[in-house]
Amino acid sequence: KNEVEQSPQNLTAQEGEFITINCSYSVGISALHWLQQHPGGGIVSLFMLSSGKKKHGRLIATINIQEKHSSLHITASHPRDSAVYICAVAKASYDKVIFGPGTSLSVIP
Amino acid sequence: EPEVTQTPSHQVTQMGQEVILRCVPISNHLYFYWYRQILGQKVEFLVSFYNNEISEKSEIFDDQFSVERPDGSNFTLKIRSTKLEDSAMYFCASSGTGGGYTFGSGTRLTVV
């Protein structure tokens, strides 16, 4: 069983829509990362969470440690948000990061 | 904002050749990592490095792979005798105080 799962696998949205991507994990963690990857491109770190909620611009990330679940929300989505969004966890500080399979988001004008 | 720099961005090599992928981590980071992503698959851990030695490696990281921090700024991944299945995107990452992670933009390795 994969230690990190994401849903949905693929997501198509109209510009302006509110988007939610979910992540669940099965191991104890010290931190959860949300990452963005454009096609053929590098990985950009969006958030690192160990509890609660973080906001950056139109992006909001939440985590529920007890339920082993995190969500990434995008408000007022834009075509430039089209990318793969990856949830990844670290079991301990400075430990390797275990990646989820990613959610491919396409925002249509 | 500090960056992790990887070179080259794309490398094509003949099967059986040695390749060295280079990374310059963030200067005050102490933990370094290599990951790879085969096309269409999720990112996989290869190796972590701290205090000039490997701290953890995956089963992918066999005797064909090695890592080195030759001069205090560069962090390299060497593949001794490349195979077709080594074709992938290779990402370097570094981590510092507070466990924050920074990834490089990747090197796309194509073995022909």
Coordinates of N, CA, C and O in Angstrom, one line a residue, chain B residues 39-101:
Chain B
L39 N 9.7 9.0 -16.3 CA 8.6 9.7 -17.0 C 7.3 9.0 -16.7 O 7.1 7.8 -16.8
G40 N 6.3 9.8 -16.2 CA 5.0 9.3 -15.9 C 4.8 8.7 -14.6 O 3.7 8.2 -14.2
Q41 N 5.9 8.6 -13.8 CA 5.8 8.0 -12.5 C 6.1 9.0 -11.4 O 6.4 10.2 -11.6
K42 N 5.9 8.6 -10.1 CA 6.1 9.5 -9.0 C 7.6 9.6 -8.7 O 8.4 8.8 -9.1
V43 N 7.9 10.6 -7.9 CA 9.3 10.9 -7.6 C 9.7 9.8 -6.5 O 9.0 9.5 -5.6
E44 N 10.9 9.3 -6.7 CA 11.4 8.3 -5.8 C 12.7 8.7 -5.1 O 13.6 9.4 -5.8
F45 N 12.9 8.4 -3.9 CA 14.1 8.7 -3.2 C 15.3 7.8 -3.6 O 15.1 6.6 -3.8
L46 N 16.4 8.4 -3.7 CA 17.6 7.7 -4.0 C 18.6 7.6 -2.8 O 18.9 6.5 -2.3
V47 N 19.0 8.8 -2.3 CA 20.0 8.8 -1.3 C 19.9 10.1 -0.5 O 19.6 11.1 -1.1
S48 N 20.3 10.0 0.8 CA 20.5 11.2 1.6 C 21.9 11.2 2.1 O 22.6 10.2 2.3
F49 N 22.4 12.5 2.4 CA 23.9 12.7 2.6 C 24.0 13.7 3.7 O 23.4 14.8 3.6
Y50 N 24.7 13.4 4.7 CA 25.0 14.3 5.8 C 26.3 14.1 6.4 O 26.8 13.0 6.6
N51 N 27.0 15.2 6.7 CA 28.3 15.1 7.4 C 29.3 14.2 6.6 O 30.0 13.4 7.2
N52 N 29.2 14.4 5.3 CA 30.2 13.8 4.4 C 30.0 12.3 4.3 O 30.9 11.6 3.9
E53 N 28.8 11.8 4.6 CA 28.6 10.4 4.4 C 27.1 10.1 4.1 O 26.2 11.0 4.4
I54 N 26.8 9.0 3.5 CA 25.5 8.6 3.2 C 24.7 8.3 4.4 O 25.2 7.5 5.3
S55 N 23.6 8.9 4.7 CA 22.8 8.6 5.9 C 21.7 7.6 5.6 O 21.3 6.9 6.5
E56 N 21.2 7.6 4.3 CA 20.2 6.6 4.0 C 20.2 6.4 2.4 O 20.5 7.4 1.7
K57 N 20.0 5.2 2.0 CA 19.8 5.0 0.5 C 18.7 4.0 0.3 O 18.4 3.2 1.1
S58 N 18.1 4.1 -0.9 CA 17.1 3.2 -1.3 C 17.6 2.0 -2.0 O 18.8 2.0 -2.4
E59 N 16.8 1.1 -2.3 CA 17.2 -0.1 -3.0 C 17.6 0.2 -4.4 O 18.3 -0.6 -5.1
I60 N 17.1 1.3 -4.9 CA 17.5 1.7 -6.3 C 19.0 2.1 -6.3 O 19.6 1.9 -7.3
F61 N 19.5 2.6 -5.3 CA 20.8 3.2 -5.2 C 21.8 2.0 -5.0 O 22.2 1.7 -3.9
D62 N 22.1 1.3 -6.1 CA 23.0 0.1 -6.0 C 24.4 0.6 -6.3 O 24.7 1.7 -6.3
D63 N 25.3 -0.4 -6.6 CA 26.7 -0.1 -6.7 C 27.0 0.7 -7.9 O 28.2 1.2 -8.0
Q64 N 26.1 0.9 -8.8 CA 26.3 1.7 -10.0 C 26.2 3.2 -9.6 O 26.7 4.0 -10.4
F65 N 25.7 3.5 -8.5 CA 25.5 4.9 -8.1 C 26.5 5.3 -7.0 O 26.8 4.5 -6.1
S66 N 26.9 6.5 -7.0 CA 27.7 7.0 -5.9 C 27.4 8.5 -5.8 O 27.0 9.2 -6.7
V67 N 27.7 9.1 -4.6 CA 27.5 10.5 -4.4 C 28.8 11.0 -3.7 O 29.5 10.3 -3.0
E68 N 29.0 12.3 -3.9 CA 30.2 12.9 -3.4 C 29.9 14.4 -3.1 O 29.1 15.0 -3.9
R69 N 30.6 14.9 -2.1 CA 30.6 16.4 -2.0 C 32.1 16.8 -2.0 O 32.8 16.9 -1.0
P70 N 32.6 17.0 -3.3 CA 34.0 17.1 -3.5 C 34.7 18.3 -2.9 O 35.9 18.3 -2.6
D71 N 33.9 19.4 -2.8 CA 34.6 20.7 -2.5 C 33.9 21.6 -1.5 O 34.2 22.8 -1.4
G72 N 32.9 21.1 -0.8 CA 32.2 21.9 0.1 C 31.1 22.7 -0.5 O 30.3 23.3 0.3
S73 N 30.9 22.7 -1.8 CA 29.8 23.5 -2.4 C 29.0 22.6 -3.3 O 27.8 22.6 -3.4
N74 N 29.7 21.7 -4.1 CA 29.0 20.9 -5.0 C 28.6 19.6 -4.4 O 29.3 19.1 -3.4
F75 N 27.5 19.0 -4.9 CA 27.1 17.7 -4.5 C 26.8 16.9 -5.7 O 25.9 17.3 -6.5
T76 N 27.5 15.8 -5.9 CA 27.4 15.1 -7.2 C 26.8 13.7 -7.1 O 26.9 13.1 -6.1
L77 N 26.1 13.3 -8.2 CA 25.6 11.9 -8.3 C 26.3 11.3 -9.5 O 26.2 11.9 -10.6
K78 N 26.9 10.2 -9.3 CA 27.6 9.5 -10.4 C 26.9 8.2 -10.7 O 26.6 7.5 -9.8
I79 N 26.7 8.0 -12.0 CA 26.2 6.7 -12.4 C 27.3 6.1 -13.3 O 27.7 6.6 -14.3
R80 N 27.9 4.9 -12.8 CA 29.1 4.4 -13.4 C 28.8 3.9 -14.9 O 29.6 4.2 -15.8
S81 N 27.9 3.1 -15.1 CA 27.6 2.5 -16.4 C 26.1 2.5 -16.6 O 25.4 1.7 -16.1
T82 N 25.7 3.6 -17.3 CA 24.3 3.9 -17.5 C 23.6 2.8 -18.2 O 24.1 2.2 -19.2
K83 N 22.3 2.6 -17.8 CA 21.4 1.6 -18.5 C 20.2 2.4 -19.1 O 20.0 3.6 -18.6
L84 N 19.5 1.8 -20.0 CA 18.4 2.5 -20.6 C 17.4 2.9 -19.5 O 16.8 4.0 -19.5
E85 N 17.2 2.1 -18.5 CA 16.2 2.3 -17.4 C 16.7 3.4 -16.5 O 15.9 3.8 -15.6
D86 N 17.9 3.9 -16.6 CA 18.3 5.1 -15.8 C 17.8 6.4 -16.4 O 17.9 7.5 -15.7
S87 N 17.2 6.4 -17.5 CA 16.6 7.6 -18.1 C 15.5 8.1 -17.2 O 14.6 7.4 -16.9
A88 N 15.7 9.3 -16.8 CA 14.7 9.9 -15.8 C 15.1 11.3 -15.5 O 16.1 11.8 -16.0
M89 N 14.3 12.0 -14.8 CA 14.6 13.3 -14.3 C 15.2 13.1 -12.9 O 14.6 12.4 -12.1
Y90 N 16.4 13.7 -12.7 CA 17.0 13.6 -11.4 C 17.0 14.9 -10.6 O 17.4 15.9 -11.2
F91 N 16.5 14.9 -9.4 CA 16.3 16.1 -8.6 C 17.3 16.0 -7.4 O 17.4 15.0 -6.7
C92 N 17.9 17.1 -7.2 CA 18.7 17.3 -6.0 C 17.9 18.2 -5.0 O 17.1 19.0 -5.5
A93 N 18.1 18.0 -3.8 CA 17.4 18.8 -2.8 C 18.3 19.0 -1.6 O 19.3 18.2 -1.4
S94 N 18.1 20.1 -0.9 CA 18.9 20.3 0.3 C 17.9 20.8 1.4 O 16.8 21.4 1.2
S95 N 18.3 20.6 2.7 CA 17.5 20.9 3.8 C 18.3 21.6 4.9 O 19.5 21.2 5.1
G96 N 17.8 22.6 5.5 CA 18.5 23.3 6.5 C 17.7 23.4 7.8 O 16.9 22.6 8.1
T97 N 18.0 24.4 8.6 CA 17.4 24.6 9.9 C 15.9 24.6 9.8 O 15.3 25.3 8.9
G98 N 15.2 23.9 10.6 CA 13.8 23.9 10.6 C 13.2 22.8 9.7 O 12.0 22.6 9.6
G99 N 14.1 22.1 8.9 CA 13.7 21.1 8.0 C 13.1 21.5 6.7 O 12.6 20.7 6.0
G100 N 13.2 22.8 6.4 CA 12.7 23.3 5.2 C 13.4 22.7 4.0 O 14.7 22.5 4.1
Y101 N 12.7 22.4 3.0 CA 13.3 21.7 1.8 C 13.3 22.6 0.6 O 12.4 23.3 0.4

